[in-house]
Short mmCIF file of C-alpha atoms and ligand atoms in Angstrom, two decimals:
data_model
loop_
_atom_site.label_atom_id
_atom_site.label_comp_id
_atom_site.label_asym_id
_atom_site.label_seq_id
_atom_site.Cartn_x
_atom_site.Cartn_y
_atom_site.Cartn_z
CA MET A 1 103.38 15.98 66.96
CA MET A 2 106.61 15.61 68.87
CA ALA A 3 105.04 15.11 72.17
CA LEU A 4 108.04 14.07 74.22
CA THR A 5 110.67 15.99 72.33
CA THR A 6 111.34 19.79 72.73
CA LYS A 7 113.35 22.14 70.51
CA GLU A 8 116.38 21.63 72.97
CA ASP A 9 116.11 17.99 72.44
CA LEU A 10 116.01 18.01 68.76
CA ASP A 11 119.15 20.43 68.82
CA SER A 12 120.89 18.02 70.96
CA ILE A 13 120.07 15.19 68.65
CA LYS A 14 121.43 17.06 65.83
CA SER A 15 124.55 17.86 67.68
CA TRP A 16 125.24 14.12 68.44
CA LEU A 17 124.71 13.53 64.73
CA LYS A 18 127.73 15.67 64.29
CA LYS A 19 129.94 13.74 66.53
CA GLY A 20 130.17 10.49 64.64
CA LYS A 21 127.92 8.26 62.27
CA ALA A 22 124.30 7.13 62.94
CA VAL A 23 122.52 4.05 62.28
CA ALA A 24 118.87 3.55 61.70
CA LEU A 25 116.97 0.43 62.65
CA THR A 26 113.56 0.20 60.92
CA GLY A 27 110.62 -1.90 61.30
CA ALA A 28 106.98 -1.96 59.55
CA GLY A 29 106.18 1.46 60.98
CA ILE A 30 108.33 3.36 58.46
CA SER A 31 106.47 1.70 55.54
CA ALA A 32 102.89 2.42 57.02
CA GLU A 33 102.77 5.89 55.22
CA SER A 34 103.32 3.90 52.13
CA GLY A 35 100.28 1.87 52.59
CA ILE A 36 101.64 -1.38 53.87
CA PRO A 37 99.98 -2.35 57.25
CA THR A 38 102.25 -3.11 60.25
CA PHE A 39 102.36 -6.54 61.52
CA ARG A 40 100.70 -5.79 64.99
CA GLY A 41 98.67 -2.92 63.91
CA LYS A 42 94.95 -3.42 63.38
CA GLY A 43 93.62 -4.17 60.11
CA GLY A 44 95.25 -5.14 56.85
CA LEU A 45 96.98 -8.36 55.82
CA TRP A 46 97.62 -9.86 58.84
CA GLU A 47 94.05 -10.01 60.13
CA LYS A 48 93.05 -11.75 56.89
CA TYR A 49 96.00 -14.14 56.83
CA ASP A 50 97.10 -15.58 60.42
CA PRO A 51 100.95 -15.04 60.35
CA GLU A 52 101.23 -18.30 62.52
CA ILE A 53 100.36 -20.18 59.10
CA PHE A 54 101.27 -17.73 56.41
CA ALA A 55 104.70 -16.78 57.74
CA ASN A 56 105.67 -20.17 58.70
CA ALA A 57 107.24 -22.52 56.21
CA GLU A 58 105.70 -25.84 57.55
CA GLU A 59 102.18 -24.49 57.65
CA LEU A 60 102.59 -22.87 54.24
CA LEU A 61 103.38 -25.97 52.92
CA SER A 62 100.77 -27.97 54.65
CA THR A 63 98.06 -25.25 53.63
CA PHE A 64 99.26 -25.78 50.11
CA ARG A 65 98.72 -29.26 50.03
CA GLN A 66 95.26 -28.96 51.38
CA LYS A 67 93.94 -25.87 49.85
CA PRO A 68 96.41 -24.38 47.24
CA GLU A 69 93.93 -21.50 46.32
CA ARG A 70 94.62 -20.04 49.72
CA ILE A 71 98.47 -19.72 49.09
CA VAL A 72 97.60 -18.13 45.75
CA ASP A 73 95.27 -15.64 47.47
CA PHE A 74 97.76 -14.66 50.04
CA LEU A 75 100.59 -14.29 47.65
CA SER A 76 98.45 -12.24 45.34
CA ASP A 77 97.30 -9.94 48.05
CA LEU A 78 100.96 -9.65 49.68
CA TYR A 79 102.53 -8.75 46.34
CA SER A 80 99.65 -6.45 45.24
CA LEU A 81 100.40 -4.44 48.25
CA LEU A 82 104.07 -4.57 47.76
CA LEU A 83 104.17 -3.78 44.02
CA GLN A 84 101.98 -0.75 44.54
CA ALA A 85 103.99 0.82 47.46
CA LYS A 86 106.32 3.64 47.00
CA PRO A 87 108.75 4.99 49.45
CA ASN A 88 107.55 7.87 51.53
CA PRO A 89 109.38 10.77 52.89
CA GLY A 90 110.69 8.94 55.87
CA HIS A 91 112.57 6.44 53.39
CA PHE A 92 113.75 9.36 51.45
CA ALA A 93 115.00 11.39 54.56
CA LEU A 94 117.19 8.37 55.39
CA ALA A 95 118.68 7.97 51.87
CA LYS A 96 119.32 11.80 51.99
CA MET A 97 121.26 11.27 55.47
CA GLU A 98 123.29 8.75 54.29
CA GLU A 99 124.10 10.73 51.07
CA LYS A 100 125.16 13.62 53.46
CA GLY A 101 127.44 11.43 55.39
CA ILE A 102 125.32 11.63 58.55
CA LEU A 103 124.13 8.18 58.53
CA ASP A 104 126.26 5.10 58.11
CA CYS A 105 123.42 2.52 57.22
CA VAL A 106 119.93 1.35 57.50
CA ILE A 107 119.30 -1.93 59.43
CA THR A 108 115.78 -3.20 58.40
CA GLN A 109 113.30 -5.74 59.38
CA ASN A 110 111.24 -5.05 56.39
CA ILE A 111 111.18 -6.95 53.18
CA ASP A 112 109.47 -4.33 50.94
CA ASP A 113 112.56 -3.09 49.35
CA LEU A 114 111.53 0.50 50.10
CA HIS A 115 114.71 1.81 51.41
CA ASN A 116 116.50 0.52 48.08
CA LEU A 117 113.83 2.22 46.10
CA ALA A 118 114.46 5.48 48.14
CA GLY A 119 118.12 5.54 47.22
CA SER A 120 119.65 4.23 50.45
CA ARG A 121 122.70 2.17 49.32
CA LYS A 122 123.85 0.34 52.63
CA VAL A 123 120.89 -1.65 53.53
CA PHE A 124 120.95 -4.70 55.85
CA GLU A 125 117.61 -6.43 55.33
CA LEU A 126 117.73 -8.79 58.58
CA HIS A 127 114.26 -10.59 57.42
CA GLY A 128 115.06 -10.63 53.73
CA ASN A 129 113.69 -8.87 50.53
CA ALA A 130 110.45 -9.94 48.83
CA PHE A 131 111.93 -8.89 45.67
CA HIS A 132 115.03 -11.49 45.67
CA LEU A 133 115.23 -15.07 45.36
CA ARG A 134 117.63 -17.05 47.64
CA CYS A 135 119.27 -20.34 47.17
CA GLU A 136 117.68 -22.44 50.30
CA LYS A 137 120.94 -24.01 51.02
CA CYS A 138 123.93 -21.78 49.91
CA PHE A 139 122.13 -18.43 50.26
CA ARG A 140 123.22 -17.24 46.91
CA ARG A 141 120.80 -14.46 45.81
CA MET A 142 119.33 -12.93 42.72
CA GLY A 143 117.02 -10.14 41.66
CA LEU A 144 113.28 -10.75 41.05
CA ASP A 145 111.99 -8.93 38.13
CA ARG A 146 108.94 -6.91 39.03
CA GLU A 147 107.16 -7.32 35.66
CA LYS A 148 107.89 -11.44 35.94
CA LEU A 149 106.51 -11.61 39.56
CA ALA A 150 103.46 -9.63 38.34
CA ASP A 151 103.25 -12.35 35.39
CA LEU A 152 103.56 -15.04 37.96
CA ILE A 153 100.73 -13.62 40.10
CA ASN A 154 98.46 -13.79 37.01
CA LYS A 155 99.33 -17.04 36.13
CA MET A 156 98.84 -18.50 39.76
CA ASN A 157 95.39 -17.07 39.74
CA LYS A 158 94.71 -18.86 36.46
CA TYR A 159 95.75 -22.11 37.79
CA LYS A 160 94.57 -21.34 41.29
CA ASN A 161 92.52 -24.82 41.56
CA SER A 162 95.14 -27.14 40.34
CA LYS A 163 97.81 -27.92 42.45
CA TRP A 164 99.94 -29.78 39.83
CA LYS A 165 99.75 -26.73 37.29
CA LEU A 166 100.84 -24.42 40.15
CA LEU A 167 103.71 -26.90 41.06
CA ARG A 168 104.76 -26.90 37.31
CA LEU A 169 104.53 -22.99 37.40
CA PHE A 170 106.65 -22.67 40.64
CA SER A 171 109.50 -24.95 39.29
CA GLN A 172 109.57 -22.66 36.40
CA PHE A 173 109.86 -19.51 38.43
CA PHE A 174 112.11 -20.77 41.27
CA PRO A 175 115.15 -22.43 39.42
CA LYS A 176 117.74 -24.54 40.82
CA CYS A 177 121.00 -23.07 42.08
CA THR A 178 124.59 -24.25 40.95
CA CYS A 179 124.56 -26.00 44.19
CA LEU A 180 121.26 -28.11 43.04
CA ALA A 181 119.10 -26.78 45.83
CA ARG A 182 116.21 -24.61 44.84
CA PHE A 183 115.78 -21.02 44.90
CA ARG A 184 112.90 -19.42 47.04
CA ILE A 185 111.71 -16.16 47.90
CA ASP A 186 114.09 -14.42 50.14
CA ILE A 187 111.80 -13.75 53.21
CA VAL A 188 112.85 -15.16 56.60
CA LEU A 189 109.90 -16.93 58.00
CA PHE A 190 109.06 -17.63 61.74
CA GLY A 191 111.40 -19.82 63.44
CA GLU A 192 113.93 -19.55 60.63
CA MET A 193 117.56 -18.46 61.03
CA LEU A 194 118.76 -14.97 59.84
CA ASP A 195 121.54 -14.62 57.30
CA TYR A 196 124.69 -14.72 59.67
CA ASP A 197 126.72 -12.54 57.37
CA ILE A 198 124.00 -9.80 57.39
CA LEU A 199 123.41 -10.02 61.09
CA SER A 200 127.06 -9.79 61.82
CA LYS A 201 127.25 -6.71 59.63
CA ALA A 202 124.41 -5.07 61.39
CA ASN A 203 126.12 -5.82 64.68
CA GLN A 204 129.40 -4.15 63.64
CA ALA A 205 127.33 -1.08 62.45
CA VAL A 206 125.61 -0.80 65.70
CA ASN A 207 128.71 -1.30 67.71
CA ASN A 208 130.34 1.59 65.91
CA CYS A 209 127.58 3.98 65.70
CA SER A 210 127.29 7.38 67.81
CA LEU A 211 123.45 7.35 67.84
CA LEU A 212 120.89 4.72 66.79
CA PHE A 213 117.49 5.79 65.33
CA LEU A 214 114.94 3.35 66.26
CA ILE A 215 112.23 3.67 63.81
CA GLY A 216 108.82 2.37 63.59
CA THR A 217 109.53 -1.29 65.25
CA SER A 218 107.42 -2.65 68.31
CA GLY A 219 110.99 -4.10 69.35
CA VAL A 220 109.60 -7.50 70.21
CA VAL A 221 111.40 -9.68 67.61
CA TYR A 222 114.99 -11.04 68.20
CA PRO A 223 117.45 -10.75 67.12
CA ALA A 224 116.63 -7.37 65.77
CA ALA A 225 115.40 -6.25 69.13
CA GLN A 226 118.74 -6.94 70.57
CA LEU A 227 120.58 -4.40 68.64
CA PRO A 228 119.57 -1.20 70.37
CA PHE A 229 120.96 -2.87 73.53
CA ALA A 230 124.35 -3.58 71.96
CA ALA A 231 124.39 -0.07 70.73
CA LYS A 232 123.66 1.63 74.16
CA GLU A 233 126.52 -0.70 75.78
CA LYS A 234 129.15 0.96 73.48
CA GLY A 235 127.82 4.32 74.65
CA ALA A 236 125.41 5.33 71.68
CA LYS A 237 122.36 7.50 71.99
CA ILE A 238 119.20 5.91 71.30
CA VAL A 239 116.42 7.87 69.55
CA GLU A 240 113.04 6.27 69.10
CA ILE A 241 110.42 7.50 66.35
CA ASN A 242 107.31 5.68 66.77
CA ASN A 243 103.54 7.09 66.87
CA ASN A 244 103.30 4.72 70.18
CA PRO A 245 105.63 3.82 72.87
CA SER A 246 107.40 0.42 72.09
CA GLU A 247 108.84 -2.65 73.94
CA LEU A 248 112.17 -0.78 73.87
CA SER A 249 111.08 2.77 74.78
CA TYR A 250 112.58 2.44 78.17
CA ILE A 251 116.09 2.26 76.96
CA CYS A 252 115.67 5.31 74.62
CA ASP A 253 117.31 8.61 75.45
CA TYR A 254 114.86 10.49 73.44
CA GLN A 255 111.34 9.54 72.33
CA ILE A 256 109.73 11.31 69.47
CA LEU A 257 106.18 10.35 69.36
CA GLY A 258 104.92 10.69 65.78
CA LYS A 259 105.06 9.54 62.32
CA ALA A 260 108.39 8.66 60.71
CA GLY A 261 107.43 10.16 57.41
CA GLU A 262 106.78 13.56 59.41
CA ILE A 263 109.73 13.46 61.64
CA LEU A 264 112.59 12.05 59.75
CA PRO A 265 112.50 15.03 57.33
CA GLU A 266 113.44 17.20 60.32
CA PHE A 267 116.72 16.07 60.52
CA ILE A 268 117.75 16.74 56.93
CA LYS A 269 116.64 20.37 57.33
P1 OAD B 301 105.24 -4.22 64.43
O1 OAD B 301 104.03 -4.40 63.53
O2 OAD B 301 105.34 -5.17 65.29
O3 OAD B 301 105.52 -2.72 64.89
C1 OAD B 301 105.16 -1.68 63.83
C2 OAD B 301 105.60 -0.16 64.87
O4 OAD B 301 105.49 0.51 63.91
C3 OAD B 301 104.63 -0.13 66.08
O5 OAD B 301 105.30 -0.05 67.30
C4 OAD B 301 103.68 1.09 65.83
O6 OAD B 301 103.42 1.71 66.95
C5 OAD B 301 104.66 1.84 64.89
N1 OAD B 301 104.10 2.52 63.69
C6 OAD B 301 103.03 2.55 63.02
N2 OAD B 301 102.97 3.55 62.15
C7 OAD B 301 103.92 4.30 62.42
C8 OAD B 301 104.55 5.45 61.61
N3 OAD B 301 103.77 6.01 60.74
N4 OAD B 301 105.67 6.20 61.93
C9 OAD B 301 106.26 5.39 62.94
N5 OAD B 301 105.80 4.39 63.75
C10 OAD B 301 104.82 3.84 63.29
O7 OAD B 301 106.26 -4.19 63.28
P2 OAD B 301 107.91 -4.63 63.28
O8 OAD B 301 108.32 -4.32 64.81
O9 OAD B 301 108.68 -4.42 62.19
O10 OAD B 301 109.33 -10.49 61.25
O11 OAD B 301 107.91 -6.12 63.33
C11 OAD B 301 109.07 -6.81 63.44
C12 OAD B 301 108.89 -8.49 62.82
O12 OAD B 301 107.78 -9.04 63.48
C13 OAD B 301 108.69 -8.27 61.32
O13 OAD B 301 109.89 -7.88 60.47
C14 OAD B 301 108.09 -9.73 61.14
C15 OAD B 301 107.25 -10.09 62.43
O14 OAD B 301 107.39 -11.11 62.81
C16 OAD B 301 109.41 -11.67 60.20
O15 OAD B 301 108.57 -11.63 59.46
C17 OAD B 301 110.42 -12.56 60.36
#
């Protein structure tokens, strides 16, 4: 399981953990064992729906104009996955490490809310959260009730072939903010800016950590992929946990090949 790491390596990582706080940067891989397919892995949602279309605001709008039922299908499939997913032992181990004072925070590229559900308290969601709404202008956020969301999906499927009924439904579900702009789902789509405040807090955390866990990310999407470089420059050790090598493996001090849900619980023993 731990192909590149010996017992001595594990002990040495544990001793680094005692020297200061660690930070975890997670990607889709940590949620794979919760049944959510990764972005670049085989199978799953992103083979059925081209991310160039379904993760891009302009393409989404133009598809909605031409074939609203495609958007309904996509949102139904996405949310039925997300609504069913439960945190796995990897998410719980990180929450436990925070509770024990070993881990400062989790920085995640995931939108699935699973770190919060597992009990992690300090979570920086670089790409947003599918269970929040965000004002598209002033970035004010509000929670999205899971039952209300399931109800929206049901209604959307009922009105699937009527663009006008869908538009009316969306205008009820996505209210206007006090700044008069509209709320939308809080997901950062391709080509969109990250929330500056969240990104700067994530930067601050990696600049002050003694060890960075790089978990289940291919390390190809920036600015998230820049964070391990910042940590390394400040002298932090980088520990990768991934069942395959990634684009960032070469900067890691330790590489643990295996599943996050099996490896992370080792650190709370
Ligand atoms: P990817 O799909 O690019 O990478 C997932 C990584 O997880 C791969 O390196 C896998 O080897 C690894 N992996 C799979 N199962 C694992 C497991 N059980 N345990 C540990 N590792 C496992 O996903 P991300 O790197 O998260 O952005 O992708 C980054 C961003 O690309 C996403 O947040 C998304 C996308 O564009 C936006 O939507 C803005």
